[in-house]
Short mmCIF file of C-alpha atoms in Angstrom, two decimals:
data_model
loop_
_atom_site.label_atom_id
_atom_site.label_comp_id
_atom_site.label_asym_id
_atom_site.label_seq_id
_atom_site.Cartn_x
_atom_site.Cartn_y
_atom_site.Cartn_z
CA ASN A 1188 -18.53 -8.78 3.43
CA ALA A 1189 -15.45 -9.66 5.44
CA GLY A 1190 -13.26 -7.98 2.79
CA VAL A 1191 -9.66 -9.25 2.74
CA THR A 1192 -8.69 -11.62 5.52
CA GLN A 1193 -5.19 -12.84 6.34
CA THR A 1194 -3.95 -15.57 8.62
CA PRO A 1195 -2.01 -15.83 10.82
CA LYS A 1196 -1.71 -12.38 12.42
CA PHE A 1197 1.69 -13.16 13.91
CA ARG A 1198 4.27 -15.87 13.36
CA ILE A 1199 7.81 -16.60 14.48
CA LEU A 1200 9.84 -18.89 12.22
CA LYS A 1201 13.25 -20.39 12.59
CA ILE A 1202 15.75 -19.98 9.76
CA GLY A 1203 15.15 -22.61 7.09
CA GLN A 1204 11.54 -23.35 8.06
CA SER A 1205 8.67 -23.04 5.60
CA MET A 1206 5.23 -21.55 5.93
CA THR A 1207 2.24 -20.33 3.97
CA LEU A 1208 0.56 -17.00 4.57
CA GLN A 1209 -3.12 -17.24 3.73
CA CYS A 1210 -5.15 -14.53 2.02
CA THR A 1211 -8.84 -14.67 1.11
CA GLN A 1212 -11.18 -12.05 -0.31
CA ASP A 1213 -14.95 -12.26 -0.66
CA MET A 1214 -15.47 -9.33 -3.03
CA ASN A 1215 -15.00 -11.33 -6.25
CA HIS A 1216 -12.01 -9.18 -7.20
CA ASN A 1217 -9.87 -10.34 -10.09
CA TYR A 1218 -6.67 -8.60 -8.97
CA MET A 1219 -4.77 -9.70 -5.89
CA TYR A 1220 -1.39 -8.62 -4.51
CA TRP A 1221 1.18 -9.45 -1.88
CA TYR A 1222 3.30 -6.69 -0.38
CA ARG A 1223 5.91 -6.57 2.32
CA GLN A 1224 6.35 -3.53 4.52
CA ASP A 1225 9.69 -2.85 6.13
CA PRO A 1226 10.25 0.12 8.51
CA GLY A 1227 10.88 3.33 6.59
CA MET A 1228 10.75 1.49 3.26
CA GLY A 1229 7.11 1.69 2.27
CA LEU A 1230 5.43 -1.26 0.59
CA LYS A 1231 7.20 -3.46 -1.91
CA LEU A 1232 5.23 -5.67 -4.29
CA ILE A 1233 6.21 -9.35 -4.03
CA TYR A 1234 3.76 -11.05 -6.42
CA TYR A 1235 0.45 -10.22 -8.01
CA SER A 1236 -2.33 -11.97 -9.89
CA VAL A 1237 -4.76 -10.62 -12.48
CA GLY A 1238 -7.09 -13.61 -12.20
CA ALA A 1239 -7.37 -17.26 -11.25
CA GLY A 1240 -4.53 -19.29 -12.75
CA ILE A 1241 -2.38 -16.23 -13.53
CA THR A 1242 0.45 -14.93 -11.34
CA ASP A 1243 3.39 -12.64 -11.96
CA LYS A 1244 6.45 -11.38 -10.13
CA GLY A 1245 6.57 -7.99 -8.51
CA GLU A 1246 9.56 -6.02 -7.35
CA VAL A 1247 10.90 -8.42 -4.68
CA PRO A 1248 9.82 -12.01 -5.52
CA ASN A 1249 12.97 -13.89 -4.48
CA GLY A 1250 12.34 -16.41 -1.70
CA TYR A 1251 8.58 -16.50 -2.25
CA ASN A 1252 6.05 -18.41 -4.30
CA VAL A 1253 2.35 -17.91 -4.93
CA SER A 1254 -0.57 -19.72 -6.49
CA ARG A 1255 -4.05 -18.62 -7.53
CA SER A 1256 -6.27 -21.63 -8.02
CA THR A 1257 -9.47 -19.74 -7.16
CA THR A 1258 -10.62 -16.13 -7.40
CA GLU A 1259 -10.90 -15.91 -3.62
CA ASP A 1260 -7.55 -17.27 -2.42
CA PHE A 1261 -4.00 -16.09 -2.97
CA PRO A 1262 -1.57 -17.86 -0.60
CA LEU A 1263 2.07 -16.77 -0.27
CA ARG A 1264 4.64 -19.49 0.38
CA LEU A 1265 8.05 -19.05 2.03
CA GLU A 1266 10.13 -22.16 1.40
CA LEU A 1267 13.37 -21.53 3.31
CA ALA A 1268 12.83 -18.67 5.72
CA ALA A 1269 15.69 -16.19 6.11
CA PRO A 1270 16.11 -13.28 8.57
CA SER A 1271 15.78 -10.87 5.63
CA GLN A 1272 12.16 -12.00 5.32
CA THR A 1273 11.28 -10.56 8.72
CA SER A 1274 8.60 -8.05 7.79
CA VAL A 1275 4.90 -7.25 7.83
CA TYR A 1276 3.08 -8.84 4.91
CA PHE A 1277 -0.05 -7.36 3.41
CA CYS A 1278 -2.42 -8.94 0.95
CA ALA A 1279 -4.66 -6.71 -1.16
CA SER A 1280 -7.34 -7.13 -3.79
CA SER A 1281 -8.82 -4.86 -6.41
CA ALA A 1282 -11.59 -4.77 -9.00
CA GLY A 1283 -9.65 -2.29 -11.07
CA PHE A 1284 -9.13 0.81 -9.02
CA GLU A 1285 -9.04 1.00 -5.23
CA GLN A 1286 -6.94 -1.66 -3.56
CA TYR A 1287 -8.43 -3.17 -0.40
CA PHE A 1288 -5.89 -4.34 2.15
CA GLY A 1289 -5.97 -7.07 4.73
CA PRO A 1290 -4.85 -6.41 8.32
CA GLY A 1291 -1.37 -7.88 7.75
CA THR A 1292 0.77 -10.73 9.04
CA ARG A 1293 3.78 -9.86 11.20
CA LEU A 1294 6.50 -12.42 10.52
CA THR A 1295 9.76 -12.75 12.45
CA VAL A 1296 12.50 -15.09 11.29
CA THR A 1297 15.18 -15.88 13.88
CA GLY B 1407 11.81 1.85 -12.57
CA GLU B 1408 9.29 4.09 -10.90
CA ASP B 1409 10.25 5.85 -7.69
CA VAL B 1410 8.06 7.67 -5.17
CA GLU B 1411 9.56 9.70 -2.33
CA GLN B 1412 8.14 11.22 0.83
CA SER B 1413 9.46 12.68 4.06
CA LEU B 1414 9.31 10.16 6.90
CA PHE B 1415 7.91 12.36 9.66
CA LEU B 1416 5.63 15.37 10.16
CA SER B 1417 4.41 16.92 13.41
CA VAL B 1418 1.50 19.35 13.46
CA ARG B 1419 -0.45 21.10 16.23
CA GLU B 1420 -4.08 20.10 16.62
CA GLY B 1421 -6.28 22.48 14.64
CA ASP B 1422 -3.52 23.50 12.23
CA SER B 1423 -3.28 22.32 8.62
CA SER B 1424 -1.03 19.40 7.70
CA VAL B 1425 0.70 19.28 4.34
CA ILE B 1426 2.26 16.00 3.26
CA ASN B 1427 4.40 16.07 0.15
CA CYS B 1428 5.35 13.43 -2.39
CA THR B 1429 7.50 13.38 -5.52
CA TYR B 1430 7.46 10.74 -8.22
CA THR B 1431 9.55 10.01 -11.26
CA ASP B 1432 7.22 8.24 -13.71
CA SER B 1433 5.88 10.77 -16.18
CA SER B 1434 3.32 8.24 -17.46
CA SER B 1435 1.49 8.06 -14.12
CA THR B 1436 -2.23 7.91 -14.72
CA TYR B 1437 -3.56 7.89 -11.17
CA LEU B 1438 -2.03 9.13 -7.93
CA TYR B 1439 -3.34 8.00 -4.59
CA TRP B 1440 -3.14 8.80 -0.90
CA TYR B 1441 -3.55 5.86 1.47
CA LYS B 1442 -3.84 6.06 5.26
CA GLN B 1443 -2.51 3.43 7.64
CA GLU B 1444 -3.57 3.49 11.26
CA PRO B 1445 -1.55 1.56 13.87
CA GLY B 1446 -1.78 -2.19 13.49
CA ALA B 1447 -4.01 -2.00 10.42
CA GLY B 1448 -3.78 -2.30 6.67
CA LEU B 1449 -3.89 0.64 4.30
CA GLN B 1450 -7.14 2.38 3.38
CA LEU B 1451 -7.67 4.58 0.37
CA LEU B 1452 -8.07 8.19 1.49
CA THR B 1453 -8.33 10.03 -1.81
CA TYR B 1454 -6.95 10.01 -5.33
CA ILE B 1455 -6.43 12.28 -8.31
CA PHE B 1456 -6.31 11.64 -12.02
CA SER B 1457 -3.20 12.84 -13.79
CA ASN B 1458 -5.22 15.25 -15.95
CA MET B 1459 -6.37 17.17 -12.84
CA ASP B 1460 -4.54 19.86 -10.87
CA MET B 1461 -6.56 19.84 -7.68
CA LYS B 1462 -9.17 17.81 -5.89
CA GLN B 1463 -11.01 18.75 -2.72
CA ASP B 1464 -12.90 16.35 -0.49
CA GLN B 1465 -14.14 17.82 2.81
CA ARG B 1466 -10.99 18.50 4.90
CA LEU B 1467 -8.68 17.02 2.28
CA THR B 1468 -7.13 18.89 -0.64
CA VAL B 1469 -4.88 17.16 -3.16
CA LEU B 1470 -2.64 19.27 -5.39
CA LEU B 1471 -0.82 17.86 -8.40
CA ASN B 1472 2.02 19.62 -10.23
CA LYS B 1473 2.69 17.40 -13.24
CA LYS B 1474 5.58 19.51 -14.48
CA ASP B 1475 7.51 19.04 -11.23
CA LYS B 1476 6.01 15.56 -10.57
CA HIS B 1477 4.93 16.74 -7.15
CA LEU B 1478 1.83 15.68 -5.23
CA SER B 1479 0.63 17.07 -1.92
CA LEU B 1480 -2.09 16.25 0.57
CA ARG B 1481 -3.43 19.02 2.78
CA ILE B 1482 -5.52 18.13 5.82
CA ALA B 1483 -7.38 21.14 7.20
CA ASP B 1484 -8.13 21.48 10.94
CA THR B 1485 -5.98 18.47 11.84
CA GLN B 1486 -7.46 16.27 14.57
CA THR B 1487 -5.95 13.60 16.82
CA GLY B 1488 -7.73 10.97 14.72
CA ASP B 1489 -5.61 12.03 11.78
CA SER B 1490 -2.52 10.51 13.43
CA ALA B 1491 -1.39 7.80 11.03
CA ILE B 1492 1.09 6.98 8.31
CA TYR B 1493 0.16 8.45 4.93
CA PHE B 1494 1.36 6.76 1.76
CA CYS B 1495 1.54 8.33 -1.64
CA ALA B 1496 1.20 5.83 -4.53
CA GLU B 1497 1.27 6.08 -8.29
CA GLN B 1498 -0.18 3.84 -10.96
CA SER B 1499 1.18 4.01 -14.47
CA ASN B 1500 0.43 0.67 -16.06
CA PHE B 1501 -3.34 0.53 -16.20
CA GLY B 1502 -4.40 -3.04 -16.79
CA ASN B 1503 -2.69 -4.86 -13.95
CA GLU B 1504 -3.39 -2.18 -11.37
CA LYS B 1505 0.11 -2.25 -9.91
CA LEU B 1506 0.92 0.57 -7.52
CA THR B 1507 4.29 1.99 -6.55
CA PHE B 1508 4.23 3.26 -2.97
CA GLY B 1509 6.29 5.90 -1.26
CA THR B 1510 7.97 5.29 2.07
CA GLY B 1511 5.07 6.79 4.02
CA THR B 1512 4.93 9.92 6.20
CA ARG B 1513 4.14 9.45 9.87
CA LEU B 1514 1.88 12.31 10.96
CA THR B 1515 1.98 13.11 14.67
CA ILE B 1516 -0.54 15.53 16.20
CA ILE B 1517 0.64 17.77 19.02
CA PRO B 1518 -2.21 18.61 21.47
#
């Protein structure tokens, strides 16, 4: 199993650009999550999904969108990038207990 | 909403014990977790404790839970250089969607 994979590893965006962060898991987990990690702030939940076709907002959803058309994939979309979205983004999946994290995407918006 | 707090930094001499502390506010927490993040990597589950337990031991790791004070601690015995990492406390109170609330993380530095 590859576990949770994320692409890209790094990305620099200009203000106002759009991009999609990809997340895929091969463990057949129902639950998937997107977090952002800012220095000294811990992880904040952006969006989560309890199964294909179902998504819900987390603590900091503004400026982001998600979709869950399959069990495996949970992409995160930034429509109009802002400097405040500079962060490290982690995707995670779970079967109901332990959350398994991807390696993260470091995003800089300038 | 739920809140989880930790100190940001801890330095410990190699071979000593490390104690990382965490406080939380949600009295309905069902599970409490410790995750470890090594440089450039995602988080990995280190250990966990159910809210109806006071203590859990797993090799060099000891987790203590004081429900009255809403205080959780992680003790690492015989700290090694490989223990250098950021340690996150997390609580889960709404079983069913598996959402976790994370603390800010404690960066553990080992002094040779």
